[in-house]
């Protein structure tokens, strides 16, 4: 077939070269046709049946006969059949007679019953033999399967009696055509003169040859392969693609057929030429996908299974299908674009019903239900839809497809008419949505809470609701639900949350202060016996985190275990667990869970005084969240960001952050407590003491009213006491400090260390030293280097007050170094004025050349000792840390003083560099 300018009128696997038509991968077929023509010229009758799928070049090949006989003595009679002329008696034969010389062929006619008379057919056959005696007679009939029955009887008679005439009869017919006349087909099988030529689709190499030999821009090698994949090797589709490619803007790397363009038209042409109702079949196959069977396709279309299978085979032969699937999405799109949305919706719904009746997976059935509604279909008459959608949700979640799971639950809620069921679905929807969008998850619980407050929520639905409210930080509402559970069961479940962060503790209920009568040790007393208890608690939490699979149901227990590790003794282990959970959340494609665990990690890193890492993970948490301002959860990572940047001295960035809008529900959740404290600390750092005090007291009021007053998590009393001391309200400050000492959390090193430092403010100088030494000891165990630096600085000031300047300078130098290591610029600036004017720490750091000189002069051992000495450690403390004798320490320091030309400890450079191995040894 030729490449004509209009691709819609040509089926092409050929191109012109000079005056010849050359074919791609059609050489054997062309040669077979030439041989038949030559044999006919030599006096033998020949019949050629050209078979092939739609678009594979049958018409082009049969047209080539006309090219070969244009200059010869042959007589060519041509006829073209179509479905519209199938009911026109003798329509094909009249085309042939009109093509013959005038009077050369008799008029064709039929009997009253519509069938031709034998005498008329004999007369016509005699006329053909008479013509063939003087010239080679070539008869071509394109798409003979569409011929009317009377004309087929004439052709059948010609096939049977043309053995000795110089006549070539060339016919074209598709593969897998059920409309073929059985008698005519049998006659062709019986005849020894028939030669069958089957045209197949092009290979990738054939597509490349066609593309390279056609006019216009030649596609690059990679695109030629893509064109073969899209066209399936069908010459007509390939031609359409090439025409579209040449019309596309130049310089584009990707090629995509236009919607409704030449490729789409060519696909539809192939469908029409492949048989009736092929568009419907294409739509059904697109909807069924891998669920296709001939029986299912037949039931959807209302045809026998064998007819559906035959049609699929026809489309597969043309390259429209590969088996029962479309080889490329563009082909499927070209078909579906022609099907109205309402028809597709009905097809999706019938498919869902069919698969449901056959017991197919609920996930597959739910997919069709969702597709039907997306296309505007109605599921009101499908009573089983809600149950299927809910069951499919759990399967989709197990596969990590939270987006489709959410859509399935939303559709189930829309379809449900049962109030209890709708509340149950909304509760589950809140849990599922939490994976992606906390703001939407928080809104989903409004409906179940409304049913609860109307007194109509069933008892079995209370516990999941309470758990979700707790995980969202809505403790007051969770307590409301818990009170109903307690009243229904007359049993307390508060003990399950002991020591797990924001959950209620033993002997507490919602609305109590959370302050109990247990008395921790006084300064100088023995360490409380809670260490073993804390160790057992954190070990159990870590074991739980290591063995628990992350799901919607385990999310809140996992967070409680993380809080237990973070705030009650093992922040380093908590950080490692957070990183593992972030990776798992990413694997499950749950961005909001990534935000949750990134926020938790940021808080842990802040407790460990890794300010830059805390800032980084807090920003990552915020980046994971859509619609940030609509969620109360944003308060937690934002609070960490504010606190880290405040300590780093980036007050301008904090001011910008505080001007960002927050969710209306923020201060109704525990996330608001962290935000209030962070804002208060910033306000105090910028000397807005009254505003800071207001935030601390408000955080405390909320924490007490919700029964979540835990100094280990929210030390609002010491925060407020610090502000009050600065405002000169000593008595109020002392009262708050003593209240914090009365809380059981005061047994924990972090809380106790901070409380001791604040208690020391109003103590006499000698008692102050004892309290601050204990504070340093406790905070050294907590891992919080920023708070340790604060206590060291306070201890240095206290030492100076009792006239111990040497020790004071060493301790303050150690505090300054800690602040510098943490990146706490604000704290470092606070500490600098505590040193005398001769101390090198008034500078932001020693000059580079001085540090380099010191580093190069000292050996590794000397540098290790000098670094610890510069940080304020005594000789005995250095010996214990480095596992050497005190005498060795003294000898190293003597050599250091000599090499650096200094005479005392205070002159040691503060910026000595530690090698990695040294840091590990320390």
Coordinates of N, CA and C in Angstrom, one line a residue, residues 203-381:
X203 N 7.6 -6.0 12.2 CA 8.5 -6.1 13.3 C 9.1 -4.7 13.7
X204 N 9.8 -4.6 14.8 CA 10.5 -3.3 15.1 C 11.4 -2.9 14.0
X205 N 12.1 -3.8 13.4 CA 13.0 -3.4 12.3 C 12.2 -2.9 11.1
X206 N 11.1 -3.6 10.9 CA 10.2 -3.1 9.8 C 9.7 -1.7 10.0
X207 N 9.3 -1.5 11.2 CA 8.8 -0.1 11.6 C 9.9 0.9 11.4
X208 N 11.2 0.5 11.7 CA 12.3 1.4 11.6 C 12.5 1.7 10.1
X209 N 12.4 0.7 9.3 CA 12.6 0.9 7.8 C 11.5 1.8 7.2
X210 N 10.3 1.6 7.6 CA 9.2 2.5 7.1 C 9.4 3.9 7.6
X211 N 9.8 4.1 8.8 CA 10.1 5.4 9.3 C 11.2 6.1 8.6
X212 N 12.3 5.3 8.3 CA 13.5 5.8 7.7 C 13.2 6.1 6.2
X213 N 12.3 5.4 5.6 CA 12.1 5.6 4.1 C 11.0 6.5 3.8
X214 N 10.3 7.0 4.8 CA 9.2 7.9 4.5 C 9.7 9.4 4.4
X215 N 8.9 10.2 3.8 CA 9.2 11.6 3.6 C 9.2 12.3 5.0
X216 N 9.9 13.4 5.1 CA 9.8 14.3 6.3 C 10.9 13.9 7.3
X217 N 10.7 14.4 8.5 CA 11.7 14.2 9.6 C 11.7 12.7 10.0
X218 N 12.9 12.1 10.1 CA 13.1 10.7 10.4 C 13.2 10.6 12.0
X219 N 12.3 9.8 12.6 CA 12.4 9.7 14.1 C 13.7 9.1 14.5
X220 N 14.2 9.5 15.7 CA 15.4 8.9 16.2 C 15.2 7.5 16.5
X221 N 16.3 6.7 16.7 CA 16.2 5.3 16.9 C 15.3 4.9 18.1
X222 N 15.5 5.6 19.2 CA 14.7 5.2 20.4 C 13.2 5.4 20.1
X223 N 12.9 6.5 19.4 CA 11.5 6.8 19.1 C 10.9 5.8 18.1
X224 N 11.7 5.3 17.2 CA 11.2 4.2 16.3 C 10.7 3.0 17.1
X225 N 11.4 2.6 18.2 CA 11.0 1.5 19.0 C 9.7 1.9 19.7
X226 N 9.5 3.1 20.1 CA 8.3 3.5 20.8 C 7.1 3.5 19.8
X227 N 7.4 3.9 18.6 CA 6.3 3.9 17.6 C 5.9 2.5 17.3
X228 N 6.8 1.5 17.4 CA 6.4 0.2 17.2 C 5.6 -0.3 18.4
X229 N 6.0 0.1 19.6 CA 5.2 -0.3 20.8 C 3.8 0.3 20.7
X230 N 3.6 1.5 20.3 CA 2.3 2.1 20.3 C 1.5 1.5 19.2
X231 N 2.0 1.3 18.0 CA 1.3 0.8 16.9 C 1.1 -0.7 16.9
X232 N 1.9 -1.4 17.7 CA 1.8 -2.8 17.6 C 2.3 -3.4 16.3
X233 N 3.0 -2.6 15.5 CA 3.4 -3.1 14.2 C 2.4 -3.0 13.1
X234 N 1.2 -2.4 13.4 CA 0.1 -2.2 12.4 C 0.5 -1.1 11.5
X235 N 0.6 -1.4 10.2 CA 1.1 -0.3 9.2 C 0.2 0.9 9.2
X236 N -1.1 0.7 9.3 CA -2.0 1.9 9.3 C -1.7 2.8 10.5
X237 N -1.6 2.2 11.7 CA -1.4 2.9 12.9 C 0.0 3.6 12.9
X238 N 0.9 2.9 12.3 CA 2.3 3.4 12.2 C 2.3 4.7 11.3
X239 N 1.6 4.6 10.2 CA 1.5 5.7 9.3 C 0.9 6.9 10.0
X240 N -0.2 6.7 10.7 CA -0.8 7.8 11.4 C 0.1 8.4 12.4
X241 N 0.9 7.6 13.1 CA 1.8 8.1 14.1 C 2.9 8.9 13.5
X242 N 3.4 8.5 12.3 CA 4.4 9.2 11.6 C 3.9 10.6 11.2
X243 N 2.7 10.6 10.7 CA 2.1 11.9 10.3 C 2.0 12.8 11.4
X244 N 1.6 12.3 12.6 CA 1.4 13.2 13.8 C 2.8 13.6 14.3
X245 N 3.8 12.7 14.2 CA 5.1 13.1 14.6 C 5.7 14.2 13.8
X246 N 5.5 14.2 12.5 CA 6.0 15.3 11.7 C 5.2 16.6 11.9
X247 N 4.0 16.5 12.4 CA 3.3 17.7 12.7 C 3.5 18.3 14.0
X248 N 4.2 17.5 14.9 CA 4.4 17.9 16.3 C 5.5 19.0 16.3
X249 N 5.5 19.8 17.3 CA 6.5 20.9 17.4 C 7.9 20.3 17.5
X250 N 8.9 20.9 16.8 CA 10.2 20.3 16.8 C 10.9 20.6 18.1
X251 N 11.8 19.8 18.5 CA 12.6 19.9 19.7 C 12.0 19.3 20.9
X252 N 10.8 18.6 20.8 CA 10.2 17.9 21.9 C 10.8 16.5 22.0
X253 N 11.2 16.2 23.3 CA 11.8 14.9 23.5 C 10.8 13.8 23.5
X254 N 9.7 14.0 24.1 CA 8.6 13.0 24.2 C 7.6 13.2 23.1
X255 N 7.1 12.1 22.6 CA 6.1 12.1 21.6 C 4.8 11.5 22.1
X256 N 3.7 12.2 22.0 CA 2.4 11.6 22.5 C 1.3 11.9 21.4
X257 N 0.6 10.9 20.9 CA -0.4 11.2 20.0 C -1.5 12.1 20.5
X258 N -2.0 13.0 19.7 CA -3.0 13.9 20.1 C -4.3 13.3 20.3
X259 N -5.1 13.8 21.3 CA -6.4 13.3 21.5 C -7.3 13.6 20.3
X260 N -7.9 12.6 19.7 CA -8.8 12.8 18.5 C -8.0 13.1 17.3
X261 N -6.7 12.8 17.3 CA -5.8 13.0 16.1 C -5.8 11.9 15.1
X262 N -4.9 11.9 14.2 CA -4.8 10.8 13.2 C -4.7 9.4 13.8
X263 N -3.9 9.3 14.8 CA -3.7 8.0 15.4 C -5.1 7.5 16.0
X264 N -5.8 8.3 16.7 CA -7.1 7.9 17.2 C -8.0 7.5 16.1
X265 N -8.0 8.3 15.0 CA -8.9 8.0 13.9 C -8.5 6.6 13.3
X266 N -7.2 6.4 13.2 CA -6.7 5.1 12.6 C -7.2 3.9 13.5
X267 N -7.1 4.1 14.8 CA -7.5 3.0 15.7 C -9.0 2.7 15.5
X268 N -9.8 3.8 15.4 CA -11.2 3.6 15.1 C -11.5 2.9 13.8
X269 N -10.7 3.3 12.8 CA -10.8 2.6 11.5 C -10.6 1.1 11.6
X270 N -9.5 0.8 12.3 CA -9.2 -0.6 12.5 C -10.3 -1.4 13.2
X271 N -10.9 -0.7 14.2 CA -12.0 -1.3 14.9 C -13.2 -1.6 14.0
X272 N -13.5 -0.6 13.2 CA -14.7 -0.8 12.3 C -14.4 -1.9 11.3
X273 N -13.2 -2.0 10.8 CA -12.9 -3.0 9.7 C -12.7 -4.4 10.3
X274 N -12.6 -4.4 11.7 CA -12.3 -5.7 12.3 C -13.6 -6.5 12.6
X275 N -14.8 -5.8 12.5 CA -16.0 -6.5 12.8 C -17.0 -5.6 13.5
X276 N -18.2 -6.0 13.6 CA -19.3 -5.2 14.3 C -19.0 -5.1 15.8
X277 N -19.4 -4.0 16.4 CA -19.4 -3.8 17.9 C -18.0 -3.9 18.5
X278 N -17.0 -3.6 17.7 CA -15.6 -3.7 18.2 C -15.3 -2.5 19.2
X279 N -16.0 -1.4 19.0 CA -15.8 -0.3 20.0 C -16.3 -0.7 21.4
X280 N -17.4 -1.4 21.4 CA -18.0 -1.8 22.7 C -17.0 -2.9 23.3
X281 N -16.5 -3.7 22.4 CA -15.6 -4.7 23.0 C -14.3 -4.1 23.5
X282 N -13.8 -3.1 22.8 CA -12.6 -2.4 23.3 C -12.8 -1.8 24.6
X283 N -14.0 -1.1 24.8 CA -14.3 -0.5 26.1 C -14.4 -1.6 27.2
X284 N -15.1 -2.7 26.9 CA -15.2 -3.8 27.8 C -13.9 -4.3 28.3
X285 N -13.0 -4.5 27.3 CA -11.6 -5.0 27.6 C -10.9 -4.0 28.5
X286 N -11.0 -2.7 28.2 CA -10.3 -1.7 29.0 C -10.8 -1.8 30.5
X287 N -12.1 -2.0 30.6 CA -12.7 -2.0 32.0 C -12.3 -3.3 32.7
X288 N -12.4 -4.4 32.0 CA -12.1 -5.7 32.6 C -10.6 -5.9 33.0
X289 N -9.7 -5.4 32.1 CA -8.3 -5.5 32.4 C -7.9 -7.0 32.6
X290 N -7.2 -7.3 33.6 CA -6.7 -8.7 33.8 C -7.8 -9.6 34.2
X291 N -9.0 -9.1 34.5 CA -10.1 -9.9 34.9 C -10.8 -10.5 33.7
X292 N -10.3 -10.2 32.5 CA -10.9 -10.7 31.2 C -11.0 -12.2 31.1
X293 N -12.1 -12.7 30.8 CA -12.3 -14.1 30.2 C -13.3 -13.9 29.1
X294 N -13.3 -14.8 28.1 CA -14.4 -14.7 27.1 C -15.8 -14.7 27.6
X295 N -16.0 -15.5 28.7 CA -17.3 -15.6 29.3 C -17.7 -14.2 29.9
X296 N -16.8 -13.6 30.6 CA -17.1 -12.3 31.2 C -17.4 -11.2 30.2
X297 N -16.5 -11.2 29.2 CA -16.7 -10.2 28.1 C -18.0 -10.5 27.4
X298 N -18.4 -11.7 27.1 CA -19.6 -12.1 26.5 C -20.8 -11.6 27.3
X299 N -20.8 -11.8 28.6 CA -21.9 -11.4 29.5 C -22.0 -9.9 29.5
X300 N -20.9 -9.2 29.5 CA -21.0 -7.7 29.5 C -21.6 -7.2 28.2
X301 N -21.3 -7.9 27.1 CA -21.7 -7.4 25.8 C -23.0 -8.0 25.3
X302 N -23.4 -9.1 26.0 CA -24.6 -9.8 25.6 C -24.4 -10.6 24.3
X303 N -23.2 -11.2 24.2 CA -22.9 -12.1 23.0 C -22.3 -13.4 23.6
X304 N -22.3 -14.4 22.7 CA -21.7 -15.7 23.2 C -20.2 -15.5 23.4
X305 N -19.7 -16.4 24.3 CA -18.3 -16.3 24.7 C -17.4 -16.5 23.5
X306 N -17.8 -17.5 22.6 CA -16.9 -17.8 21.5 C -16.9 -16.6 20.5
X307 N -18.0 -15.8 20.4 CA -17.9 -14.6 19.6 C -17.0 -13.5 20.2
X308 N -17.0 -13.4 21.5 CA -16.1 -12.4 22.1 C -14.7 -12.8 21.9
X309 N -14.4 -14.1 22.1 CA -13.0 -14.6 21.9 C -12.6 -14.4 20.5
X310 N -13.5 -14.6 19.5 CA -13.1 -14.4 18.1 C -12.8 -13.0 17.8
X311 N -13.6 -12.1 18.4 CA -13.3 -10.6 18.2 C -12.0 -10.2 18.8
X312 N -11.7 -10.7 20.0 CA -10.5 -10.4 20.7 C -9.3 -10.9 19.8
X313 N -9.4 -12.1 19.2 CA -8.4 -12.6 18.3 C -8.2 -11.7 17.1
X314 N -9.3 -11.2 16.6 CA -9.2 -10.3 15.4 C -8.4 -9.0 15.8
X315 N -8.8 -8.4 16.9 CA -8.1 -7.2 17.4 C -6.6 -7.5 17.7
X316 N -6.4 -8.6 18.3 CA -5.0 -9.0 18.6 C -4.2 -9.2 17.3
X317 N -4.7 -9.7 16.3 CA -4.0 -9.9 15.0 C -3.7 -8.5 14.4
X318 N -4.5 -7.5 14.6 CA -4.3 -6.2 14.0 C -3.3 -5.4 14.9
X319 N -2.9 -5.8 16.1 CA -2.0 -5.1 16.9 C -2.8 -4.1 17.8
X320 N -4.1 -4.0 17.8 CA -4.8 -3.2 18.7 C -4.7 -3.8 20.1
X321 N -4.6 -5.1 20.2 CA -4.5 -5.8 21.4 C -3.2 -6.7 21.4
X322 N -2.7 -6.9 22.6 CA -1.7 -7.9 22.8 C -2.3 -9.0 23.7
X323 N -2.8 -10.1 23.1 CA -3.6 -11.0 23.9 C -4.9 -10.4 24.1
X324 N -5.3 -10.0 25.4 CA -6.5 -9.3 25.7 C -6.3 -7.9 26.2
X325 N -5.0 -7.5 26.3 CA -4.6 -6.2 26.8 C -4.2 -5.2 25.7
X326 N -4.4 -4.0 25.9 CA -3.9 -3.0 25.0 C -2.3 -2.9 25.1
X327 N -1.6 -2.9 24.0 CA -0.2 -2.9 24.1 C 0.4 -1.6 24.6
X328 N -0.4 -0.5 24.5 CA 0.1 0.8 24.9 C -1.1 1.6 25.4
X329 N -0.9 2.5 26.4 CA -2.0 3.3 27.0 C -2.7 4.2 25.9
X330 N -1.9 4.6 24.9 CA -2.4 5.6 23.9 C -3.6 4.9 23.1
X331 N -3.4 3.6 22.9 CA -4.4 2.9 22.1 C -5.7 2.8 23.0
X332 N -5.6 2.4 24.2 CA -6.7 2.4 25.1 C -7.4 3.7 25.2
X333 N -6.6 4.8 25.3 CA -7.2 6.1 25.5 C -8.0 6.5 24.2
X334 N -7.4 6.2 23.0 CA -8.1 6.5 21.8 C -9.5 5.8 21.7
X335 N -9.6 4.6 22.3 CA -10.9 3.9 22.3 C -11.8 4.5 23.3
X336 N -11.3 4.7 24.5 CA -12.2 5.2 25.6 C -12.7 6.6 25.4
X337 N -11.9 7.4 24.6 CA -12.3 8.8 24.3 C -13.6 8.8 23.5
X338 N -13.9 7.7 22.8 CA -15.1 7.6 21.9 C -16.3 7.1 22.7
X339 N -16.1 6.7 23.9 CA -17.3 6.1 24.7 C -17.8 7.1 25.6
X340 N -19.1 7.4 25.6 CA -19.7 8.4 26.5 C -19.4 8.0 28.0
X341 N -19.3 9.0 28.9 CA -19.0 8.7 30.3 C -20.1 7.9 30.9
X342 N -21.4 8.1 30.5 CA -22.5 7.3 31.1 C -22.4 5.9 30.7
X343 N -22.0 5.6 29.5 CA -21.9 4.2 29.0 C -20.7 3.5 29.8
X344 N -19.6 4.2 29.9 CA -18.5 3.7 30.7 C -18.9 3.4 32.1
X345 N -19.6 4.3 32.7 CA -20.0 4.2 34.1 C -20.9 2.9 34.3
X346 N -21.8 2.7 33.3 CA -22.6 1.5 33.4 C -21.8 0.2 33.2
X347 N -20.8 0.3 32.3 CA -20.0 -0.8 32.1 C -19.1 -1.2 33.4
X348 N -18.7 -0.1 34.0 CA -17.9 -0.3 35.3 C -18.8 -1.0 36.3
X349 N -20.0 -0.5 36.4 CA -20.9 -1.0 37.4 C -21.3 -2.5 37.2
X350 N -21.6 -2.8 35.9 CA -21.9 -4.2 35.5 C -20.8 -5.1 35.8
X351 N -19.6 -4.6 35.5 CA -18.4 -5.4 35.8 C -18.2 -5.6 37.3
X352 N -18.4 -4.6 38.1 CA -18.4 -4.8 39.5 C -19.4 -5.8 40.0
X353 N -20.6 -5.8 39.5 CA -21.6 -6.8 39.9 C -21.2 -8.2 39.5
X354 N -20.7 -8.3 38.2 CA -20.3 -9.6 37.7 C -19.2 -10.2 38.5
X355 N -18.2 -9.4 38.8 CA -17.0 -9.9 39.6 C -17.4 -10.2 41.0
X356 N -18.3 -9.4 41.6 CA -18.8 -9.7 43.0 C -19.5 -11.0 43.0
X357 N -20.4 -11.2 42.1 CA -21.1 -12.5 42.0 C -20.2 -13.7 41.9
X358 N -19.1 -13.5 41.1 CA -18.2 -14.6 40.9 C -17.1 -14.7 42.0
X359 N -17.2 -13.9 43.1 CA -16.3 -14.0 44.2 C -15.0 -13.5 44.0
X360 N -14.8 -12.5 43.1 CA -13.5 -11.9 42.8 C -13.1 -11.1 44.1
X361 N -11.8 -10.7 44.1 CA -11.3 -9.9 45.3 C -12.1 -8.6 45.5
X362 N -12.3 -8.3 46.8 CA -13.0 -7.0 47.1 C -12.3 -5.8 46.6
X363 N -11.0 -5.9 46.5 CA -10.2 -4.7 46.0 C -10.5 -4.5 44.6
X364 N -10.6 -5.5 43.8 CA -10.8 -5.4 42.3 C -12.3 -4.9 42.2
X365 N -13.2 -5.4 42.9 CA -14.6 -5.0 42.8 C -14.7 -3.5 43.2
X366 N -14.1 -3.1 44.3 CA -14.1 -1.8 44.8 C -13.6 -0.8 43.7
X367 N -12.5 -1.2 43.0 CA -11.9 -0.4 42.0 C -12.9 0.0 40.9
X368 N -13.8 -1.0 40.5 CA -14.8 -0.7 39.5 C -15.9 0.2 40.1
X369 N -16.2 0.0 41.4 CA -17.3 0.9 42.0 C -16.8 2.3 42.0
X370 N -15.5 2.5 42.4 CA -14.9 3.8 42.4 C -14.9 4.4 41.0
X371 N -14.6 3.6 40.0 CA -14.5 4.1 38.7 C -15.9 4.5 38.2
X372 N -16.9 3.7 38.6 CA -18.3 4.0 38.1 C -18.7 5.4 38.7
X373 N -18.5 5.6 40.0 CA -18.9 6.9 40.6 C -18.1 8.1 40.0
X374 N -16.8 7.8 39.7 CA -16.0 8.9 39.1 C -16.5 9.3 37.8
X375 N -17.2 8.4 37.1 CA -17.8 8.7 35.8 C -19.2 9.2 35.8
X376 N -19.7 9.3 37.1 CA -21.1 9.8 37.2 C -22.1 8.8 37.5
X377 N -21.7 7.5 37.7 CA -22.6 6.5 37.9 C -23.2 6.5 39.3
X378 N -24.3 5.9 39.5 CA -25.0 5.9 40.8 C -25.0 4.4 41.4
X379 N -24.6 4.3 42.7 CA -24.5 3.0 43.4 C -25.7 2.9 44.4
X380 N -26.7 3.7 44.3 CA -27.7 3.6 45.3 C -28.5 2.3 45.2
X381 N -28.5 1.6 44.1 CA -29.2 0.3 43.9 C -28.2 -0.9 44.2

